[in-house]
Amino acid sequence: MTKAKVAILISGRGSNMMALLYAAKLPDCPYEVVLVASNDPDAPGLALAAAEGVPTFGHSHKGLDRTSFDAIIDAQLKESGADYVALAGYMRILSTEFVQKWEGRMLNIHPSLLPKYKGLDTHARAIAAGDSHGGCSVHLVTAELDDGPVLGQLRIAILPEETAENLANRVVFAEHQLYARVLADFVSRERNPEWLLGKVRELALALPEASEKTSHGSPGFFVEGGKFFAYFSYDHHHDGIIGLLVKSSGVEEQAMLIERDPDLYYRPAYLGPSGWIGIDLGSGSMDWEHIGEWLRKSWRLSAPKRLTKMLDIADQF
Ligand code: GAR
């Protein structure tokens, strides 16, 4: 199976980056590290990554506005072929444009039990508040600082007479365990049939008067009146494919699509001769907007006029 490509952004020591990098060397790790980049060309972590044979990029942010600097980093990420970005001690506030580009594919590690103690001095604040535990969180990056959905956390007991420095040292051990695990699970989910079915279901059932029922052992989606417009197919007759079957406009379009993009499209058994097209969902980095468009198109080909007219009107606004 192809591995997900991860780029890591750091600003300093880079111990979390190294934890991610060493985890990537374990057998069966679902990701590989394709780039380590920093806003400080002298960040110690860059030299460590380079010594491990990982491409690195360092460029100072000094004298550049946020958007211009982020555009430089973004160009490097693109060139590296990264599917995901892991922020690991990257001490930069990100521009909105950059966050939007990577939304849903950029993770961060933060040294507190979010939503508590966003920002800096997290350990001192937890101790001063008399908390029984500090900890760390991995979360998806959104426009608000340290605010995106939390993907995983570890709690670390605060000792009597605790100092922020001691607590920070212990939290870092926990961070190294947490980040590698959460990142591996996160990049794997787009190859997980349960997760893929959940995504398809969400999009299909958002269409007007759409419902779900099992058909020949596969989850199927139909529109009022009973016509199916999509099937989720998992290892059907042991073909090994996690796929979505939708209606194309006919066998000509079907043939054209398969010729143009044979990694994405295939001709499904049984429904193929009637112009249905199979879309392979298991690549690990699906374009869900594209899947949404296919479902909508297939729904239109199946829905009664009364409903398609409604959608036409809604589309005008
Ligand atoms: C880590 O503790 C990380 O959680 C924190 O910086 C440290 C980086 O250490 N990140 C933040 O505070 C981000 N808001 P490292 O360079 O050794 O990975």
PDB file of N, CA and C in Angstrom, residues 188-268:
ATOM      1  N   SER A 188      -4.570   6.984   8.076  1.00  0.00           N
ATOM      2  CA  SER A 188      -5.122   5.676   7.679  1.00  0.00           C
ATOM      3  C   SER A 188      -6.623   5.724   7.471  1.00  0.00           C
ATOM      4  N   ARG A 189      -7.269   6.704   8.075  1.00  0.00           N
ATOM      5  CA  ARG A 189      -8.732   6.640   8.097  1.00  0.00           C
ATOM      6  C   ARG A 189      -9.313   6.719   6.688  1.00  0.00           C
ATOM      7  N   GLU A 190      -8.599   7.397   5.766  1.00  0.00           N
ATOM      8  CA  GLU A 190      -9.143   7.500   4.410  1.00  0.00           C
ATOM      9  C   GLU A 190      -8.956   6.211   3.619  1.00  0.00           C
ATOM     10  N   ARG A 191      -8.396   5.217   4.281  1.00  0.00           N
ATOM     11  CA  ARG A 191      -8.321   3.895   3.650  1.00  0.00           C
ATOM     12  C   ARG A 191      -9.193   2.909   4.425  1.00  0.00           C
ATOM     13  N   ASN A 192      -9.852   3.422   5.447  1.00  0.00           N
ATOM     14  CA  ASN A 192     -10.669   2.575   6.307  1.00  0.00           C
ATOM     15  C   ASN A 192     -12.105   2.526   5.753  1.00  0.00           C
ATOM     16  N   PRO A 193     -12.593   1.322   5.391  1.00  0.00           N
ATOM     17  CA  PRO A 193     -13.909   1.234   4.757  1.00  0.00           C
ATOM     18  C   PRO A 193     -15.031   1.865   5.580  1.00  0.00           C
ATOM     19  N   GLU A 194     -14.960   1.701   6.914  1.00  0.00           N
ATOM     20  CA  GLU A 194     -16.009   2.270   7.771  1.00  0.00           C
ATOM     21  C   GLU A 194     -16.054   3.793   7.631  1.00  0.00           C
ATOM     22  N   TRP A 195     -14.861   4.382   7.664  1.00  0.00           N
ATOM     23  CA  TRP A 195     -14.776   5.842   7.570  1.00  0.00           C
ATOM     24  C   TRP A 195     -15.234   6.316   6.195  1.00  0.00           C
ATOM     25  N   LEU A 196     -14.816   5.583   5.156  1.00  0.00           N
ATOM     26  CA  LEU A 196     -15.195   5.962   3.787  1.00  0.00           C
ATOM     27  C   LEU A 196     -16.706   5.858   3.598  1.00  0.00           C
ATOM     28  N   LEU A 197     -17.294   4.787   4.146  1.00  0.00           N
ATOM     29  CA  LEU A 197     -18.755   4.648   4.044  1.00  0.00           C
ATOM     30  C   LEU A 197     -19.440   5.811   4.763  1.00  0.00           C
ATOM     31  N   GLY A 198     -18.906   6.191   5.914  1.00  0.00           N
ATOM     32  CA  GLY A 198     -19.475   7.319   6.662  1.00  0.00           C
ATOM     33  C   GLY A 198     -19.474   8.590   5.827  1.00  0.00           C
ATOM     34  N   LYS A 199     -18.381   8.843   5.119  1.00  0.00           N
ATOM     35  CA  LYS A 199     -18.281  10.051   4.271  1.00  0.00           C
ATOM     36  C   LYS A 199     -19.291   9.998   3.131  1.00  0.00           C
ATOM     37  N   VAL A 200     -19.360   8.827   2.469  1.00  0.00           N
ATOM     38  CA  VAL A 200     -20.298   8.674   1.347  1.00  0.00           C
ATOM     39  C   VAL A 200     -21.734   8.855   1.849  1.00  0.00           C
ATOM     40  N   ARG A 201     -22.022   8.241   2.983  1.00  0.00           N
ATOM     41  CA  ARG A 201     -23.375   8.313   3.563  1.00  0.00           C
ATOM     42  C   ARG A 201     -23.765   9.766   3.833  1.00  0.00           C
ATOM     43  N   GLU A 202     -22.832  10.498   4.437  1.00  0.00           N
ATOM     44  CA  GLU A 202     -23.084  11.909   4.783  1.00  0.00           C
ATOM     45  C   GLU A 202     -23.449  12.708   3.521  1.00  0.00           C
ATOM     46  N   LEU A 203     -22.696  12.490   2.446  1.00  0.00           N
ATOM     47  CA  LEU A 203     -22.936  13.247   1.210  1.00  0.00           C
ATOM     48  C   LEU A 203     -24.213  12.777   0.518  1.00  0.00           C
ATOM     49  N   ALA A 204     -24.414  11.464   0.484  1.00  0.00           N
ATOM     50  CA  ALA A 204     -25.568  10.926  -0.252  1.00  0.00           C
ATOM     51  C   ALA A 204     -26.880  11.297   0.444  1.00  0.00           C
ATOM     52  N   LEU A 205     -26.884  11.189   1.773  1.00  0.00           N
ATOM     53  CA  LEU A 205     -28.148  11.430   2.490  1.00  0.00           C
ATOM     54  C   LEU A 205     -28.469  12.923   2.613  1.00  0.00           C
ATOM     55  N   ALA A 206     -27.500  13.772   2.223  1.00  0.00           N
ATOM     56  CA  ALA A 206     -27.772  15.217   2.227  1.00  0.00           C
ATOM     57  C   ALA A 206     -28.572  15.616   0.987  1.00  0.00           C
ATOM     58  N   LEU A 207     -28.687  14.719   0.008  1.00  0.00           N
ATOM     59  CA  LEU A 207     -29.452  15.045  -1.204  1.00  0.00           C
ATOM     60  C   LEU A 207     -30.948  14.906  -0.920  1.00  0.00           C
ATOM     61  N   PRO A 208     -31.786  15.676  -1.643  1.00  0.00           N
ATOM     62  CA  PRO A 208     -33.216  15.682  -1.312  1.00  0.00           C
ATOM     63  C   PRO A 208     -33.857  14.288  -1.371  1.00  0.00           C
ATOM     64  N   GLU A 209     -34.590  13.969  -0.332  1.00  0.00           N
ATOM     65  CA  GLU A 209     -35.370  12.728  -0.225  1.00  0.00           C
ATOM     66  C   GLU A 209     -34.549  11.475  -0.512  1.00  0.00           C
ATOM     67  N   ALA A 210     -33.301  11.503  -0.094  1.00  0.00           N
ATOM     68  CA  ALA A 210     -32.444  10.320  -0.267  1.00  0.00           C
ATOM     69  C   ALA A 210     -32.540   9.432   0.976  1.00  0.00           C
ATOM     70  N   SER A 211     -32.515   8.127   0.754  1.00  0.00           N
ATOM     71  CA  SER A 211     -32.531   7.167   1.860  1.00  0.00           C
ATOM     72  C   SER A 211     -31.529   6.059   1.561  1.00  0.00           C
ATOM     73  N   GLU A 212     -31.309   5.247   2.600  1.00  0.00           N
ATOM     74  CA  GLU A 212     -30.331   4.158   2.446  1.00  0.00           C
ATOM     75  C   GLU A 212     -30.987   2.824   2.708  1.00  0.00           C
ATOM     76  N   LYS A 213     -30.668   1.819   1.897  1.00  0.00           N
ATOM     77  CA  LYS A 213     -30.994   0.437   2.273  1.00  0.00           C
ATOM     78  C   LYS A 213     -30.004  -0.519   1.627  1.00  0.00           C
ATOM     79  N   THR A 214     -29.859  -1.669   2.281  1.00  0.00           N
ATOM     80  CA  THR A 214     -28.887  -2.643   1.776  1.00  0.00           C
ATOM     81  C   THR A 214     -29.450  -3.306   0.530  1.00  0.00           C
ATOM     82  N   SER A 215     -28.589  -3.432  -0.480  1.00  0.00           N
ATOM     83  CA  SER A 215     -29.020  -4.092  -1.702  1.00  0.00           C
ATOM     84  C   SER A 215     -27.936  -5.090  -2.109  1.00  0.00           C
ATOM     85  N   HIS A 216     -28.295  -6.336  -2.217  1.00  0.00           N
ATOM     86  CA  HIS A 216     -27.328  -7.419  -2.508  1.00  0.00           C
ATOM     87  C   HIS A 216     -26.106  -7.329  -1.597  1.00  0.00           C
ATOM     88  N   GLY A 217     -26.355  -7.034  -0.346  1.00  0.00           N
ATOM     89  CA  GLY A 217     -25.271  -7.026   0.648  1.00  0.00           C
ATOM     90  C   GLY A 217     -24.465  -5.733   0.711  1.00  0.00           C
ATOM     91  N   SER A 218     -24.765  -4.759  -0.185  1.00  0.00           N
ATOM     92  CA  SER A 218     -24.004  -3.500  -0.152  1.00  0.00           C
ATOM     93  C   SER A 218     -24.919  -2.359   0.274  1.00  0.00           C
ATOM     94  N   PRO A 219     -24.369  -1.365   0.992  1.00  0.00           N
ATOM     95  CA  PRO A 219     -25.181  -0.190   1.301  1.00  0.00           C
ATOM     96  C   PRO A 219     -25.537   0.545   0.002  1.00  0.00           C
ATOM     97  N   GLY A 220     -26.814   0.792  -0.192  1.00  0.00           N
ATOM     98  CA  GLY A 220     -27.258   1.485  -1.403  1.00  0.00           C
ATOM     99  C   GLY A 220     -28.030   2.734  -1.027  1.00  0.00           C
ATOM    100  N   PHE A 221     -28.017   3.721  -1.902  1.00  0.00           N
ATOM    101  CA  PHE A 221     -28.705   4.990  -1.627  1.00  0.00           C
ATOM    102  C   PHE A 221     -29.717   5.222  -2.737  1.00  0.00           C
ATOM    103  N   PHE A 222     -30.959   5.476  -2.345  1.00  0.00           N
ATOM    104  CA  PHE A 222     -32.001   5.655  -3.348  1.00  0.00           C
ATOM    105  C   PHE A 222     -32.784   6.922  -3.067  1.00  0.00           C
ATOM    106  N   VAL A 223     -33.477   7.356  -4.124  1.00  0.00           N
ATOM    107  CA  VAL A 223     -34.239   8.585  -3.995  1.00  0.00           C
ATOM    108  C   VAL A 223     -35.719   8.207  -3.991  1.00  0.00           C
ATOM    109  N   GLU A 224     -36.495   9.022  -3.389  1.00  0.00           N
ATOM    110  CA  GLU A 224     -37.937   8.764  -3.261  1.00  0.00           C
ATOM    111  C   GLU A 224     -38.493   8.261  -4.596  1.00  0.00           C
ATOM    112  N   GLY A 225     -39.281   7.222  -4.563  1.00  0.00           N
ATOM    113  CA  GLY A 225     -39.723   6.589  -5.806  1.00  0.00           C
ATOM    114  C   GLY A 225     -38.988   5.270  -5.999  1.00  0.00           C
ATOM    115  N   GLY A 226     -37.851   5.104  -5.286  1.00  0.00           N
ATOM    116  CA  GLY A 226     -37.224   3.786  -5.229  1.00  0.00           C
ATOM    117  C   GLY A 226     -36.005   3.567  -6.086  1.00  0.00           C
ATOM    118  N   LYS A 227     -35.644   4.537  -6.909  1.00  0.00           N
ATOM    119  CA  LYS A 227     -34.481   4.288  -7.789  1.00  0.00           C
ATOM    120  C   LYS A 227     -33.157   4.517  -7.051  1.00  0.00           C
ATOM    121  N   PHE A 228     -32.260   3.559  -7.174  1.00  0.00           N
ATOM    122  CA  PHE A 228     -30.939   3.720  -6.552  1.00  0.00           C
ATOM    123  C   PHE A 228     -30.083   4.683  -7.375  1.00  0.00           C
ATOM    124  N   PHE A 229     -29.325   5.536  -6.682  1.00  0.00           N
ATOM    125  CA  PHE A 229     -28.384   6.400  -7.400  1.00  0.00           C
ATOM    126  C   PHE A 229     -26.933   6.156  -6.987  1.00  0.00           C
ATOM    127  N   ALA A 230     -26.706   5.337  -5.955  1.00  0.00           N
ATOM    128  CA  ALA A 230     -25.319   5.056  -5.556  1.00  0.00           C
ATOM    129  C   ALA A 230     -25.255   3.785  -4.716  1.00  0.00           C
ATOM    130  N   TYR A 231     -24.149   3.080  -4.858  1.00  0.00           N
ATOM    131  CA  TYR A 231     -23.869   1.920  -4.010  1.00  0.00           C
ATOM    132  C   TYR A 231     -22.457   2.066  -3.463  1.00  0.00           C
ATOM    133  N   PHE A 232     -22.293   1.646  -2.222  1.00  0.00           N
ATOM    134  CA  PHE A 232     -20.948   1.587  -1.652  1.00  0.00           C
ATOM    135  C   PHE A 232     -20.504   0.140  -1.767  1.00  0.00           C
ATOM    136  N   SER A 233     -19.364  -0.077  -2.392  1.00  0.00           N
ATOM    137  CA  SER A 233     -18.949  -1.442  -2.670  1.00  0.00           C
ATOM    138  C   SER A 233     -17.634  -1.736  -1.964  1.00  0.00           C
ATOM    139  N   TYR A 234     -17.634  -2.757  -1.092  1.00  0.00           N
ATOM    140  CA  TYR A 234     -16.418  -3.091  -0.366  1.00  0.00           C
ATOM    141  C   TYR A 234     -16.044  -4.539  -0.628  1.00  0.00           C
ATOM    142  N   ASP A 235     -14.940  -4.709  -1.335  1.00  0.00           N
ATOM    143  CA  ASP A 235     -14.422  -6.037  -1.653  1.00  0.00           C
ATOM    144  C   ASP A 235     -15.502  -6.929  -2.276  1.00  0.00           C
ATOM    145  N   HIS A 236     -16.245  -6.326  -3.190  1.00  0.00           N
ATOM    146  CA  HIS A 236     -17.345  -7.041  -3.831  1.00  0.00           C
ATOM    147  C   HIS A 236     -16.799  -8.192  -4.651  1.00  0.00           C
ATOM    148  N   HIS A 237     -17.303  -9.398  -4.403  1.00  0.00           N
ATOM    149  CA  HIS A 237     -16.770 -10.604  -5.067  1.00  0.00           C
ATOM    150  C   HIS A 237     -15.249 -10.641  -5.008  1.00  0.00           C
ATOM    151  N   HIS A 238     -14.717 -10.234  -3.859  1.00  0.00           N
ATOM    152  CA  HIS A 238     -13.266 -10.278  -3.591  1.00  0.00           C
ATOM    153  C   HIS A 238     -12.451  -9.487  -4.610  1.00  0.00           C
ATOM    154  N   ASP A 239     -13.012  -8.377  -5.109  1.00  0.00           N
ATOM    155  CA  ASP A 239     -12.215  -7.566  -6.048  1.00  0.00           C
ATOM    156  C   ASP A 239     -11.207  -6.675  -5.305  1.00  0.00           C
ATOM    157  N   GLY A 240     -11.285  -6.629  -3.970  1.00  0.00           N
ATOM    158  CA  GLY A 240     -10.314  -5.869  -3.170  1.00  0.00           C
ATOM    159  C   GLY A 240     -10.521  -4.363  -3.225  1.00  0.00           C
ATOM    160  N   ILE A 241     -11.582  -3.906  -3.895  1.00  0.00           N
ATOM    161  CA  ILE A 241     -11.759  -2.454  -4.086  1.00  0.00           C
ATOM    162  C   ILE A 241     -12.760  -1.896  -3.080  1.00  0.00           C
ATOM    163  N   ILE A 242     -12.426  -0.712  -2.533  1.00  0.00           N
ATOM    164  CA  ILE A 242     -13.433   0.055  -1.792  1.00  0.00           C
ATOM    165  C   ILE A 242     -13.904   1.099  -2.804  1.00  0.00           C
ATOM    166  N   GLY A 243     -15.132   0.952  -3.282  1.00  0.00           N
ATOM    167  CA  GLY A 243     -15.546   1.819  -4.383  1.00  0.00           C
ATOM    168  C   GLY A 243     -16.938   2.411  -4.199  1.00  0.00           C
ATOM    169  N   LEU A 244     -17.176   3.437  -4.969  1.00  0.00           N
ATOM    170  CA  LEU A 244     -18.511   4.033  -5.035  1.00  0.00           C
ATOM    171  C   LEU A 244     -19.020   3.821  -6.451  1.00  0.00           C
ATOM    172  N   LEU A 245     -20.233   3.303  -6.585  1.00  0.00           N
ATOM    173  CA  LEU A 245     -20.819   3.123  -7.906  1.00  0.00           C
ATOM    174  C   LEU A 245     -21.901   4.183  -8.111  1.00  0.00           C
ATOM    175  N   VAL A 246     -21.774   4.909  -9.198  1.00  0.00           N
ATOM    176  CA  VAL A 246     -22.766   5.944  -9.530  1.00  0.00           C
ATOM    177  C   VAL A 246     -23.101   5.838 -11.012  1.00  0.00           C
ATOM    178  N   LYS A 247     -24.197   6.510 -11.399  1.00  0.00           N
ATOM    179  CA  LYS A 247     -24.592   6.480 -12.811  1.00  0.00           C
ATOM    180  C   LYS A 247     -23.810   7.513 -13.603  1.00  0.00           C
ATOM    181  N   SER A 248     -23.220   7.098 -14.707  1.00  0.00           N
ATOM    182  CA  SER A 248     -22.662   8.093 -15.630  1.00  0.00           C
ATOM    183  C   SER A 248     -23.740   8.324 -16.694  1.00  0.00           C
ATOM    184  N   SER A 249     -23.444   9.180 -17.684  1.00  0.00           N
ATOM    185  CA  SER A 249     -24.502   9.430 -18.665  1.00  0.00           C
ATOM    186  C   SER A 249     -24.639   8.255 -19.650  1.00  0.00           C
ATOM    187  N   GLY A 250     -23.714   7.308 -19.628  1.00  0.00           N
ATOM    188  CA  GLY A 250     -23.840   6.138 -20.493  1.00  0.00           C
ATOM    189  C   GLY A 250     -22.500   5.468 -20.699  1.00  0.00           C
ATOM    190  N   VAL A 251     -22.484   4.387 -21.480  1.00  0.00           N
ATOM    191  CA  VAL A 251     -21.242   3.615 -21.630  1.00  0.00           C
ATOM    192  C   VAL A 251     -20.127   4.414 -22.314  1.00  0.00           C
ATOM    193  N   GLU A 252     -20.520   5.423 -23.121  1.00  0.00           N
ATOM    194  CA  GLU A 252     -19.457   6.219 -23.782  1.00  0.00           C
ATOM    195  C   GLU A 252     -18.685   7.049 -22.756  1.00  0.00           C
ATOM    196  N   GLU A 253     -19.443   7.737 -21.906  1.00  0.00           N
ATOM    197  CA  GLU A 253     -18.768   8.524 -20.866  1.00  0.00           C
ATOM    198  C   GLU A 253     -17.961   7.598 -19.952  1.00  0.00           C
ATOM    199  N   GLN A 254     -18.546   6.472 -19.648  1.00  0.00           N
ATOM    200  CA  GLN A 254     -17.866   5.487 -18.790  1.00  0.00           C
ATOM    201  C   GLN A 254     -16.500   5.106 -19.388  1.00  0.00           C
ATOM    202  N   ALA A 255     -16.480   4.774 -20.677  1.00  0.00           N
ATOM    203  CA  ALA A 255     -15.233   4.362 -21.342  1.00  0.00           C
ATOM    204  C   ALA A 255     -14.227   5.503 -21.349  1.00  0.00           C
ATOM    205  N   MET A 256     -14.743   6.718 -21.606  1.00  0.00           N
ATOM    206  CA  MET A 256     -13.858   7.888 -21.675  1.00  0.00           C
ATOM    207  C   MET A 256     -13.194   8.149 -20.303  1.00  0.00           C
ATOM    208  N   LEU A 257     -13.996   8.039 -19.250  1.00  0.00           N
ATOM    209  CA  LEU A 257     -13.455   8.286 -17.907  1.00  0.00           C
ATOM    210  C   LEU A 257     -12.385   7.261 -17.534  1.00  0.00           C
ATOM    211  N   ILE A 258     -12.651   6.016 -17.865  1.00  0.00           N
ATOM    212  CA  ILE A 258     -11.699   4.952 -17.502  1.00  0.00           C
ATOM    213  C   ILE A 258     -10.398   5.135 -18.278  1.00  0.00           C
ATOM    214  N   GLU A 259     -10.543   5.550 -19.540  1.00  0.00           N
ATOM    215  CA  GLU A 259      -9.329   5.753 -20.335  1.00  0.00           C
ATOM    216  C   GLU A 259      -8.507   6.931 -19.784  1.00  0.00           C
ATOM    217  N   ARG A 260      -9.250   7.993 -19.386  1.00  0.00           N
ATOM    218  CA  ARG A 260      -8.567   9.203 -18.917  1.00  0.00           C
ATOM    219  C   ARG A 260      -7.901   9.003 -17.553  1.00  0.00           C
ATOM    220  N   ASP A 261      -8.575   8.282 -16.657  1.00  0.00           N
ATOM    221  CA  ASP A 261      -8.035   8.145 -15.303  1.00  0.00           C
ATOM    222  C   ASP A 261      -8.269   6.725 -14.778  1.00  0.00           C
ATOM    223  N   PRO A 262      -7.459   5.782 -15.277  1.00  0.00           N
ATOM    224  CA  PRO A 262      -7.691   4.373 -14.916  1.00  0.00           C
ATOM    225  C   PRO A 262      -7.401   4.054 -13.449  1.00  0.00           C
ATOM    226  N   ASP A 263      -6.685   4.951 -12.741  1.00  0.00           N
ATOM    227  CA  ASP A 263      -6.455   4.691 -11.310  1.00  0.00           C
ATOM    228  C   ASP A 263      -7.689   5.027 -10.483  1.00  0.00           C
ATOM    229  N   LEU A 264      -8.499   5.930 -11.007  1.00  0.00           N
ATOM    230  CA  LEU A 264      -9.676   6.380 -10.239  1.00  0.00           C
ATOM    231  C   LEU A 264     -10.948   5.629 -10.640  1.00  0.00           C
ATOM    232  N   TYR A 265     -11.135   5.447 -11.953  1.00  0.00           N
ATOM    233  CA  TYR A 265     -12.408   4.888 -12.427  1.00  0.00           C
ATOM    234  C   TYR A 265     -12.264   3.430 -12.851  1.00  0.00           C
ATOM    235  N   TYR A 266     -13.334   2.679 -12.692  1.00  0.00           N
ATOM    236  CA  TYR A 266     -13.353   1.312 -13.210  1.00  0.00           C
ATOM    237  C   TYR A 266     -14.775   0.942 -13.625  1.00  0.00           C
ATOM    238  N   ARG A 267     -14.850  -0.136 -14.436  1.00  0.00           N
ATOM    239  CA  ARG A 267     -16.157  -0.591 -14.920  1.00  0.00           C
ATOM    240  C   ARG A 267     -16.658  -1.653 -13.955  1.00  0.00           C
ATOM    241  N   PRO A 268     -17.738  -1.375 -13.235  1.00  0.00           N
ATOM    242  CA  PRO A 268     -18.180  -2.333 -12.229  1.00  0.00           C
ATOM    243  C   PRO A 268     -18.860  -3.555 -12.858  1.00  0.00           C
TER     244      PRO A 268
END
